[in-house]
């Protein structure tokens, strides 16, 4: 069936408009990162008259960007791994077994996605502070451990729900055949079901990492200068005296590299996982 000419024209126009919305800010971001600070603060120019890569060098000395980068990488990687591991077992249990409270459990974990994060900020703050007070030392508040647990509260429910839907799409006959061959329940999950669910697992991993990497609300309240992540650390380029706009743009490009590379490498798995996990 051939597409009408009007639909083709409409599609081209929509894609062109969306491309402008995406590419123009990216161009401004890149050109500002290779300009001297005076040119960025002066009259705007689409093409830089003086090109310099000094801002990409200065971003590491103006603020402790390396420490912020390490904090983000550690927190996001650990929260991603924990989300994937817990979601695999929980999603498989929800998909394969019928137990009392199953519908309540699935409805509850999905309903948590309807509430804004600000509602959980104060309860988590009070919980962490009181736990640290009972323990007598700082374990959760303004630490990497506390931030990891915080990120699990909003990445894990969606991960469980999506993997449960993906496991539902895998025939149960595979489980039965594995058990006939003598595999245990854990062996069936790890050796048979999990390889078939690879796109869904990768989609969950990418989702968990990306949502944690750019999170601002909890990171601004649950960290201190030693545990700040990139999303908060970038604000350090703004001082009472000046705002280093060219370094802000350069740092923004640098911190985007891991997410962009991961997305490009895993794009086909991400699309397949999200599509299959959303349809039962």
PDB file of C-alpha atoms in Angstrom:
ATOM      1  CA  UNK A   1       0.000   0.000   0.000  1.00  0.00           C
ATOM      2  CA  UNK A   2       1.522   3.280  -1.175  1.00  0.00           C
ATOM      3  CA  UNK A   3       1.630   6.254   1.123  1.00  0.00           C
ATOM      4  CA  UNK A   4      -0.344   9.338  -0.005  1.00  0.00           C
ATOM      5  CA  UNK A   5       1.788  12.254  -1.155  1.00  0.00           C
ATOM      6  CA  UNK A   6       0.242  14.512   1.484  1.00  0.00           C
ATOM      7  CA  UNK A   7       1.353  12.141   4.241  1.00  0.00           C
ATOM      8  CA  UNK A   8       4.903  12.065   2.902  1.00  0.00           C
ATOM      9  CA  UNK A   9       5.025  15.868   2.821  1.00  0.00           C
ATOM     10  CA  UNK A  10       3.593  16.085   6.330  1.00  0.00           C
ATOM     11  CA  UNK A  11       6.148  13.582   7.624  1.00  0.00           C
ATOM     12  CA  UNK A  12       9.036  15.485   6.051  1.00  0.00           C
ATOM     13  CA  UNK A  13       7.820  18.791   7.501  1.00  0.00           C
ATOM     14  CA  UNK A  14       7.391  17.326  10.992  1.00  0.00           C
ATOM     15  CA  UNK A  15      10.816  15.686  10.910  1.00  0.00           C
ATOM     16  CA  UNK A  16      12.405  18.910   9.674  1.00  0.00           C
ATOM     17  CA  UNK A  17      10.813  20.941  12.479  1.00  0.00           C
ATOM     18  CA  UNK A  18      11.860  18.396  15.108  1.00  0.00           C
ATOM     19  CA  UNK A  19      15.382  18.350  13.694  1.00  0.00           C
ATOM     20  CA  UNK A  20      15.591  22.125  14.034  1.00  0.00           C
ATOM     21  CA  UNK A  21      14.498  21.923  17.676  1.00  0.00           C
ATOM     22  CA  UNK A  22      17.220  19.333  18.352  1.00  0.00           C
ATOM     23  CA  UNK A  23      20.125  20.475  16.183  1.00  0.00           C
ATOM     24  CA  UNK A  24      19.995  24.232  16.811  1.00  0.00           C
ATOM     25  CA  UNK A  25      20.520  23.947  20.597  1.00  0.00           C
ATOM     26  CA  UNK A  26      23.256  21.370  20.000  1.00  0.00           C
ATOM     27  CA  UNK A  27      24.998  23.727  17.586  1.00  0.00           C
ATOM     28  CA  UNK A  28      24.795  26.610  20.058  1.00  0.00           C
ATOM     29  CA  UNK A  29      26.129  24.308  22.788  1.00  0.00           C
ATOM     30  CA  UNK A  30      29.096  23.226  20.673  1.00  0.00           C
ATOM     31  CA  UNK A  31      30.004  26.640  19.275  1.00  0.00           C
ATOM     32  CA  UNK A  32      29.798  28.239  22.729  1.00  0.00           C
ATOM     33  CA  UNK A  33      32.141  25.592  24.129  1.00  0.00           C
ATOM     34  CA  UNK A  34      34.907  26.515  21.658  1.00  0.00           C
ATOM     35  CA  UNK A  35      34.650  30.296  22.149  1.00  0.00           C
ATOM     36  CA  UNK A  36      36.619  32.446  24.589  1.00  0.00           C
ATOM     37  CA  UNK A  37      34.544  33.593  27.535  1.00  0.00           C
ATOM     38  CA  UNK A  38      34.422  37.176  26.252  1.00  0.00           C
ATOM     39  CA  UNK A  39      32.910  36.081  22.941  1.00  0.00           C
ATOM     40  CA  UNK A  40      30.247  34.004  24.708  1.00  0.00           C
ATOM     41  CA  UNK A  41      29.279  36.928  26.935  1.00  0.00           C
ATOM     42  CA  UNK A  42      29.291  39.354  24.014  1.00  0.00           C
ATOM     43  CA  UNK A  43      27.065  39.553  20.977  1.00  0.00           C
ATOM     44  CA  UNK A  44      25.811  36.164  19.879  1.00  0.00           C
ATOM     45  CA  UNK A  45      27.359  34.751  16.700  1.00  0.00           C
ATOM     46  CA  UNK A  46      26.253  31.596  14.960  1.00  0.00           C
ATOM     47  CA  UNK A  47      29.828  30.910  13.830  1.00  0.00           C
ATOM     48  CA  UNK A  48      32.671  31.504  16.317  1.00  0.00           C
ATOM     49  CA  UNK A  49      35.167  34.135  15.203  1.00  0.00           C
ATOM     50  CA  UNK A  50      37.835  32.796  17.590  1.00  0.00           C
ATOM     51  CA  UNK A  51      38.030  29.044  18.065  1.00  0.00           C
ATOM     52  CA  UNK A  52      39.757  27.654  21.147  1.00  0.00           C
ATOM     53  CA  UNK A  53      39.653  24.302  22.923  1.00  0.00           C
ATOM     54  CA  UNK A  54      41.003  25.743  26.166  1.00  0.00           C
ATOM     55  CA  UNK A  55      37.579  25.457  27.890  1.00  0.00           C
ATOM     56  CA  UNK A  56      37.762  21.667  27.541  1.00  0.00           C
ATOM     57  CA  UNK A  57      41.036  21.777  29.473  1.00  0.00           C
ATOM     58  CA  UNK A  58      39.926  24.334  32.053  1.00  0.00           C
ATOM     59  CA  UNK A  59      36.766  22.456  33.055  1.00  0.00           C
ATOM     60  CA  UNK A  60      38.862  19.967  35.033  1.00  0.00           C
ATOM     61  CA  UNK A  61      40.671  22.629  37.092  1.00  0.00           C
ATOM     62  CA  UNK A  62      37.974  25.268  37.601  1.00  0.00           C
ATOM     63  CA  UNK A  63      35.856  22.778  39.569  1.00  0.00           C
ATOM     64  CA  UNK A  64      36.603  19.185  40.680  1.00  0.00           C
ATOM     65  CA  UNK A  65      34.799  17.776  37.646  1.00  0.00           C
ATOM     66  CA  UNK A  66      36.697  14.500  37.911  1.00  0.00           C
ATOM     67  CA  UNK A  67      35.265  13.879  41.383  1.00  0.00           C
ATOM     68  CA  UNK A  68      31.749  14.718  40.214  1.00  0.00           C
ATOM     69  CA  UNK A  69      32.219  12.411  37.244  1.00  0.00           C
ATOM     70  CA  UNK A  70      33.409   9.557  39.473  1.00  0.00           C
ATOM     71  CA  UNK A  71      30.512  10.055  41.899  1.00  0.00           C
ATOM     72  CA  UNK A  72      27.958   9.943  39.092  1.00  0.00           C
ATOM     73  CA  UNK A  73      29.559   6.924  37.471  1.00  0.00           C
ATOM     74  CA  UNK A  74      29.703   4.968  40.740  1.00  0.00           C
ATOM     75  CA  UNK A  75      26.193   5.860  41.890  1.00  0.00           C
ATOM     76  CA  UNK A  76      24.529   5.333  38.514  1.00  0.00           C
ATOM     77  CA  UNK A  77      26.360   2.084  37.748  1.00  0.00           C
ATOM     78  CA  UNK A  78      25.597   0.479  41.108  1.00  0.00           C
ATOM     79  CA  UNK A  79      21.956   1.593  41.066  1.00  0.00           C
ATOM     80  CA  UNK A  80      21.645   0.253  37.514  1.00  0.00           C
ATOM     81  CA  UNK A  81      23.087  -3.149  38.453  1.00  0.00           C
ATOM     82  CA  UNK A  82      20.885  -3.443  41.538  1.00  0.00           C
ATOM     83  CA  UNK A  83      17.793  -2.391  39.589  1.00  0.00           C
ATOM     84  CA  UNK A  84      18.444  -4.986  36.899  1.00  0.00           C
ATOM     85  CA  UNK A  85      19.197  -7.829  39.335  1.00  0.00           C
ATOM     86  CA  UNK A  86      16.189  -7.186  41.586  1.00  0.00           C
ATOM     87  CA  UNK A  87      13.871  -6.533  38.619  1.00  0.00           C
ATOM     88  CA  UNK A  88      14.871  -9.814  36.954  1.00  0.00           C
ATOM     89  CA  UNK A  89      13.891 -11.931  39.951  1.00  0.00           C
ATOM     90  CA  UNK A  90      10.821  -9.879  40.869  1.00  0.00           C
ATOM     91  CA  UNK A  91       9.603  -9.651  37.268  1.00  0.00           C
ATOM     92  CA  UNK A  92      10.060 -13.379  36.739  1.00  0.00           C
ATOM     93  CA  UNK A  93       8.136 -14.164  39.919  1.00  0.00           C
ATOM     94  CA  UNK A  94       5.272 -11.877  38.930  1.00  0.00           C
ATOM     95  CA  UNK A  95       5.171 -13.314  35.427  1.00  0.00           C
ATOM     96  CA  UNK A  96       5.389 -17.012  36.221  1.00  0.00           C
ATOM     97  CA  UNK A  97       3.627 -17.500  39.558  1.00  0.00           C
ATOM     98  CA  UNK A  98       0.211 -16.696  40.959  1.00  0.00           C
ATOM     99  CA  UNK A  99       0.334 -15.728  44.610  1.00  0.00           C
ATOM    100  CA  UNK A 100      -1.834 -13.852  47.078  1.00  0.00           C
ATOM    101  CA  UNK A 101      -1.444 -10.113  46.620  1.00  0.00           C
ATOM    102  CA  UNK A 102       0.046 -10.394  43.123  1.00  0.00           C
ATOM    103  CA  UNK A 103      -2.340  -7.868  41.574  1.00  0.00           C
ATOM    104  CA  UNK A 104      -1.930  -5.522  44.527  1.00  0.00           C
ATOM    105  CA  UNK A 105       1.836  -5.730  44.194  1.00  0.00           C
ATOM    106  CA  UNK A 106       1.895  -4.985  40.462  1.00  0.00           C
ATOM    107  CA  UNK A 107      -0.618  -2.154  40.848  1.00  0.00           C
ATOM    108  CA  UNK A 108       1.343  -0.643  43.715  1.00  0.00           C
ATOM    109  CA  UNK A 109       4.712  -0.620  41.957  1.00  0.00           C
ATOM    110  CA  UNK A 110       3.129   0.901  38.862  1.00  0.00           C
ATOM    111  CA  UNK A 111       1.174   3.523  40.786  1.00  0.00           C
ATOM    112  CA  UNK A 112       4.384   4.874  42.321  1.00  0.00           C
ATOM    113  CA  UNK A 113       5.242   6.260  38.877  1.00  0.00           C
ATOM    114  CA  UNK A 114       2.247   8.606  39.026  1.00  0.00           C
ATOM    115  CA  UNK A 115       3.563  10.674  41.927  1.00  0.00           C
ATOM    116  CA  UNK A 116       6.130  13.468  41.510  1.00  0.00           C
ATOM    117  CA  UNK A 117       9.525  12.913  43.087  1.00  0.00           C
ATOM    118  CA  UNK A 118       9.145  15.892  45.425  1.00  0.00           C
ATOM    119  CA  UNK A 119       6.605  13.884  47.454  1.00  0.00           C
ATOM    120  CA  UNK A 120       9.287  11.312  48.336  1.00  0.00           C
ATOM    121  CA  UNK A 121      12.032  13.813  49.117  1.00  0.00           C
ATOM    122  CA  UNK A 122      11.009  14.723  52.672  1.00  0.00           C
ATOM    123  CA  UNK A 123      10.120  11.143  53.779  1.00  0.00           C
ATOM    124  CA  UNK A 124      13.440   9.812  52.481  1.00  0.00           C
ATOM    125  CA  UNK A 125      15.276  12.678  54.152  1.00  0.00           C
ATOM    126  CA  UNK A 126      13.657  11.934  57.511  1.00  0.00           C
ATOM    127  CA  UNK A 127      14.241   8.186  57.162  1.00  0.00           C
ATOM    128  CA  UNK A 128      17.925   8.604  56.320  1.00  0.00           C
ATOM    129  CA  UNK A 129      18.569  11.151  59.067  1.00  0.00           C
ATOM    130  CA  UNK A 130      16.857   9.041  61.729  1.00  0.00           C
ATOM    131  CA  UNK A 131      18.645   5.851  60.657  1.00  0.00           C
ATOM    132  CA  UNK A 132      21.999   7.641  60.840  1.00  0.00           C
ATOM    133  CA  UNK A 133      21.047   8.991  64.271  1.00  0.00           C
ATOM    134  CA  UNK A 134      20.266   5.496  65.522  1.00  0.00           C
ATOM    135  CA  UNK A 135      23.464   4.035  64.062  1.00  0.00           C
ATOM    136  CA  UNK A 136      25.596   6.839  65.454  1.00  0.00           C
ATOM    137  CA  UNK A 137      27.440   7.497  62.200  1.00  0.00           C
ATOM    138  CA  UNK A 138      26.609   8.792  58.718  1.00  0.00           C
ATOM    139  CA  UNK A 139      25.616   5.955  56.419  1.00  0.00           C
ATOM    140  CA  UNK A 140      22.752   7.238  54.269  1.00  0.00           C
ATOM    141  CA  UNK A 141      22.314  10.998  54.397  1.00  0.00           C
ATOM    142  CA  UNK A 142      24.578  12.858  51.960  1.00  0.00           C
ATOM    143  CA  UNK A 143      26.421   9.669  51.016  1.00  0.00           C
ATOM    144  CA  UNK A 144      26.699   7.596  47.860  1.00  0.00           C
ATOM    145  CA  UNK A 145      24.909   4.706  49.571  1.00  0.00           C
ATOM    146  CA  UNK A 146      21.904   6.869  50.365  1.00  0.00           C
ATOM    147  CA  UNK A 147      21.796   8.269  46.833  1.00  0.00           C
ATOM    148  CA  UNK A 148      21.921   4.773  45.357  1.00  0.00           C
ATOM    149  CA  UNK A 149      18.984   3.680  47.522  1.00  0.00           C
ATOM    150  CA  UNK A 150      17.138   6.862  46.566  1.00  0.00           C
ATOM    151  CA  UNK A 151      17.559   6.184  42.848  1.00  0.00           C
ATOM    152  CA  UNK A 152      16.325   2.626  43.333  1.00  0.00           C
ATOM    153  CA  UNK A 153      13.025   3.964  44.689  1.00  0.00           C
ATOM    154  CA  UNK A 154      11.993   5.375  41.311  1.00  0.00           C
ATOM    155  CA  UNK A 155      13.910   3.191  38.818  1.00  0.00           C
ATOM    156  CA  UNK A 156      13.103  -0.211  40.334  1.00  0.00           C
ATOM    157  CA  UNK A 157       9.262  -0.094  40.122  1.00  0.00           C
ATOM    158  CA  UNK A 158       9.285   0.665  36.397  1.00  0.00           C
ATOM    159  CA  UNK A 159      12.021  -1.916  35.817  1.00  0.00           C
ATOM    160  CA  UNK A 160       9.992  -4.652  37.554  1.00  0.00           C
ATOM    161  CA  UNK A 161       6.839  -3.760  35.655  1.00  0.00           C
ATOM    162  CA  UNK A 162       8.571  -3.710  32.283  1.00  0.00           C
ATOM    163  CA  UNK A 163      10.479  -6.968  32.784  1.00  0.00           C
ATOM    164  CA  UNK A 164       7.346  -8.709  34.053  1.00  0.00           C
ATOM    165  CA  UNK A 165       5.614  -7.717  30.812  1.00  0.00           C
ATOM    166  CA  UNK A 166       8.601  -8.893  28.785  1.00  0.00           C
ATOM    167  CA  UNK A 167       8.724 -12.255  30.578  1.00  0.00           C
ATOM    168  CA  UNK A 168       5.007 -12.673  29.841  1.00  0.00           C
ATOM    169  CA  UNK A 169       5.875 -12.610  26.146  1.00  0.00           C
ATOM    170  CA  UNK A 170       8.308 -15.524  26.498  1.00  0.00           C
ATOM    171  CA  UNK A 171       6.530 -18.896  26.059  1.00  0.00           C
ATOM    172  CA  UNK A 172       6.156 -20.885  29.258  1.00  0.00           C
ATOM    173  CA  UNK A 173       6.969 -23.993  27.261  1.00  0.00           C
ATOM    174  CA  UNK A 174      10.630 -22.984  27.491  1.00  0.00           C
ATOM    175  CA  UNK A 175      10.444 -23.194  31.282  1.00  0.00           C
ATOM    176  CA  UNK A 176       8.713 -26.580  31.133  1.00  0.00           C
ATOM    177  CA  UNK A 177      11.257 -27.963  28.673  1.00  0.00           C
ATOM    178  CA  UNK A 178      14.127 -26.813  30.875  1.00  0.00           C
ATOM    179  CA  UNK A 179      12.590 -28.448  33.947  1.00  0.00           C
ATOM    180  CA  UNK A 180      12.082 -31.698  32.014  1.00  0.00           C
ATOM    181  CA  UNK A 181      15.817 -31.625  31.302  1.00  0.00           C
ATOM    182  CA  UNK A 182      16.485 -31.344  35.020  1.00  0.00           C
ATOM    183  CA  UNK A 183      17.063 -27.601  35.397  1.00  0.00           C
ATOM    184  CA  UNK A 184      16.082 -25.940  38.643  1.00  0.00           C
ATOM    185  CA  UNK A 185      13.942 -22.802  38.805  1.00  0.00           C
ATOM    186  CA  UNK A 186      17.020 -20.619  39.134  1.00  0.00           C
ATOM    187  CA  UNK A 187      18.773 -22.504  36.350  1.00  0.00           C
ATOM    188  CA  UNK A 188      15.751 -22.099  34.094  1.00  0.00           C
ATOM    189  CA  UNK A 189      15.744 -18.361  34.684  1.00  0.00           C
ATOM    190  CA  UNK A 190      19.473 -17.840  34.189  1.00  0.00           C
ATOM    191  CA  UNK A 191      20.126 -20.276  31.330  1.00  0.00           C
ATOM    192  CA  UNK A 192      16.883 -20.266  29.335  1.00  0.00           C
ATOM    193  CA  UNK A 193      14.604 -17.316  30.054  1.00  0.00           C
ATOM    194  CA  UNK A 194      17.221 -14.628  30.669  1.00  0.00           C
ATOM    195  CA  UNK A 195      19.033 -15.044  27.308  1.00  0.00           C
ATOM    196  CA  UNK A 196      15.678 -14.755  25.540  1.00  0.00           C
ATOM    197  CA  UNK A 197      14.895 -11.613  27.532  1.00  0.00           C
ATOM    198  CA  UNK A 198      18.186  -9.866  26.742  1.00  0.00           C
ATOM    199  CA  UNK A 199      16.582  -6.884  24.904  1.00  0.00           C
ATOM    200  CA  UNK A 200      14.295  -6.234  27.862  1.00  0.00           C
ATOM    201  CA  UNK A 201      17.143  -6.476  30.374  1.00  0.00           C
ATOM    202  CA  UNK A 202      19.281  -4.068  28.353  1.00  0.00           C
ATOM    203  CA  UNK A 203      16.360  -1.643  28.048  1.00  0.00           C
ATOM    204  CA  UNK A 204      15.919  -1.677  31.825  1.00  0.00           C
ATOM    205  CA  UNK A 205      19.650  -1.137  32.345  1.00  0.00           C
ATOM    206  CA  UNK A 206      19.782   1.828  29.964  1.00  0.00           C
ATOM    207  CA  UNK A 207      16.636   3.345  31.480  1.00  0.00           C
ATOM    208  CA  UNK A 208      17.973   3.020  35.031  1.00  0.00           C
ATOM    209  CA  UNK A 209      21.338   4.519  34.128  1.00  0.00           C
ATOM    210  CA  UNK A 210      19.950   7.445  32.134  1.00  0.00           C
ATOM    211  CA  UNK A 211      17.365   8.462  34.730  1.00  0.00           C
ATOM    212  CA  UNK A 212      20.011   8.441  37.462  1.00  0.00           C
ATOM    213  CA  UNK A 213      22.674  10.198  35.382  1.00  0.00           C
ATOM    214  CA  UNK A 214      20.654  13.373  34.849  1.00  0.00           C
ATOM    215  CA  UNK A 215      18.697  13.449  38.126  1.00  0.00           C
ATOM    216  CA  UNK A 216      18.816  16.805  39.921  1.00  0.00           C
ATOM    217  CA  UNK A 217      16.161  16.997  42.660  1.00  0.00           C
ATOM    218  CA  UNK A 218      17.388  14.258  45.013  1.00  0.00           C
ATOM    219  CA  UNK A 219      21.058  14.835  44.199  1.00  0.00           C
ATOM    220  CA  UNK A 220      20.758  18.473  45.269  1.00  0.00           C
ATOM    221  CA  UNK A 221      19.482  17.534  48.734  1.00  0.00           C
ATOM    222  CA  UNK A 222      21.047  14.134  49.385  1.00  0.00           C
ATOM    223  CA  UNK A 223      24.688  15.020  48.677  1.00  0.00           C
ATOM    224  CA  UNK A 224      27.459  17.201  50.063  1.00  0.00           C
ATOM    225  CA  UNK A 225      30.451  18.776  48.263  1.00  0.00           C
ATOM    226  CA  UNK A 226      32.308  15.440  48.457  1.00  0.00           C
ATOM    227  CA  UNK A 227      29.498  13.286  47.074  1.00  0.00           C
ATOM    228  CA  UNK A 228      27.915  15.668  44.556  1.00  0.00           C
ATOM    229  CA  UNK A 229      27.123  14.258  41.132  1.00  0.00           C
ATOM    230  CA  UNK A 230      27.589  15.877  37.746  1.00  0.00           C
ATOM    231  CA  UNK A 231      24.085  17.291  37.546  1.00  0.00           C
ATOM    232  CA  UNK A 232      24.773  19.365  40.666  1.00  0.00           C
ATOM    233  CA  UNK A 233      28.482  19.896  40.147  1.00  0.00           C
ATOM    234  CA  UNK A 234      27.913  21.752  36.875  1.00  0.00           C
ATOM    235  CA  UNK A 235      26.375  24.575  38.904  1.00  0.00           C
ATOM    236  CA  UNK A 236      29.819  25.241  40.384  1.00  0.00           C
ATOM    237  CA  UNK A 237      30.860  26.994  37.175  1.00  0.00           C
ATOM    238  CA  UNK A 238      28.573  29.830  38.270  1.00  0.00           C
ATOM    239  CA  UNK A 239      30.193  31.971  40.968  1.00  0.00           C
ATOM    240  CA  UNK A 240      29.303  35.259  42.618  1.00  0.00           C
ATOM    241  CA  UNK A 241      31.771  37.015  40.333  1.00  0.00           C
ATOM    242  CA  UNK A 242      31.270  35.346  36.989  1.00  0.00           C
ATOM    243  CA  UNK A 243      29.610  32.538  35.060  1.00  0.00           C
ATOM    244  CA  UNK A 244      31.985  30.520  32.900  1.00  0.00           C
ATOM    245  CA  UNK A 245      29.507  29.846  30.139  1.00  0.00           C
ATOM    246  CA  UNK A 246      32.022  28.355  27.721  1.00  0.00           C
ATOM    247  CA  UNK A 247      33.173  25.880  30.362  1.00  0.00           C
ATOM    248  CA  UNK A 248      29.579  25.034  31.244  1.00  0.00           C
ATOM    249  CA  UNK A 249      28.929  24.184  27.596  1.00  0.00           C
ATOM    250  CA  UNK A 250      32.153  22.191  27.311  1.00  0.00           C
ATOM    251  CA  UNK A 251      31.430  20.264  30.507  1.00  0.00           C
ATOM    252  CA  UNK A 252      27.886  19.561  29.323  1.00  0.00           C
ATOM    253  CA  UNK A 253      29.267  17.987  26.151  1.00  0.00           C
ATOM    254  CA  UNK A 254      31.804  15.922  28.082  1.00  0.00           C
ATOM    255  CA  UNK A 255      29.319  14.536  30.607  1.00  0.00           C
ATOM    256  CA  UNK A 256      26.895  13.642  27.800  1.00  0.00           C
ATOM    257  CA  UNK A 257      29.418  11.379  26.092  1.00  0.00           C
ATOM    258  CA  UNK A 258      28.850   8.203  28.217  1.00  0.00           C
ATOM    259  CA  UNK A 259      25.073   8.323  27.797  1.00  0.00           C
ATOM    260  CA  UNK A 260      25.253   9.067  24.072  1.00  0.00           C
ATOM    261  CA  UNK A 261      27.726   6.239  23.444  1.00  0.00           C
ATOM    262  CA  UNK A 262      25.661   3.780  25.482  1.00  0.00           C
ATOM    263  CA  UNK A 263      22.486   4.777  23.655  1.00  0.00           C
ATOM    264  CA  UNK A 264      24.073   4.441  20.199  1.00  0.00           C
ATOM    265  CA  UNK A 265      25.542   1.027  20.998  1.00  0.00           C
ATOM    266  CA  UNK A 266      22.380  -0.357  22.596  1.00  0.00           C
ATOM    267  CA  UNK A 267      19.723   1.453  20.581  1.00  0.00           C
ATOM    268  CA  UNK A 268      18.316  -1.611  18.844  1.00  0.00           C
ATOM    269  CA  UNK A 269      18.067  -3.520  22.112  1.00  0.00           C
ATOM    270  CA  UNK A 270      16.472  -0.532  23.821  1.00  0.00           C
ATOM    271  CA  UNK A 271      13.756  -0.146  21.173  1.00  0.00           C
ATOM    272  CA  UNK A 272      13.044  -3.877  21.105  1.00  0.00           C
ATOM    273  CA  UNK A 273      12.912  -4.104  24.887  1.00  0.00           C
ATOM    274  CA  UNK A 274      10.614  -1.135  25.364  1.00  0.00           C
ATOM    275  CA  UNK A 275       8.280  -2.279  22.595  1.00  0.00           C
ATOM    276  CA  UNK A 276       8.027  -5.888  23.711  1.00  0.00           C
ATOM    277  CA  UNK A 277       7.829  -5.012  27.391  1.00  0.00           C
ATOM    278  CA  UNK A 278       4.937  -2.653  26.839  1.00  0.00           C
ATOM    279  CA  UNK A 279       2.711  -5.160  25.039  1.00  0.00           C
ATOM    280  CA  UNK A 280       1.478  -8.334  26.660  1.00  0.00           C
TER     281      UNK A 280
END
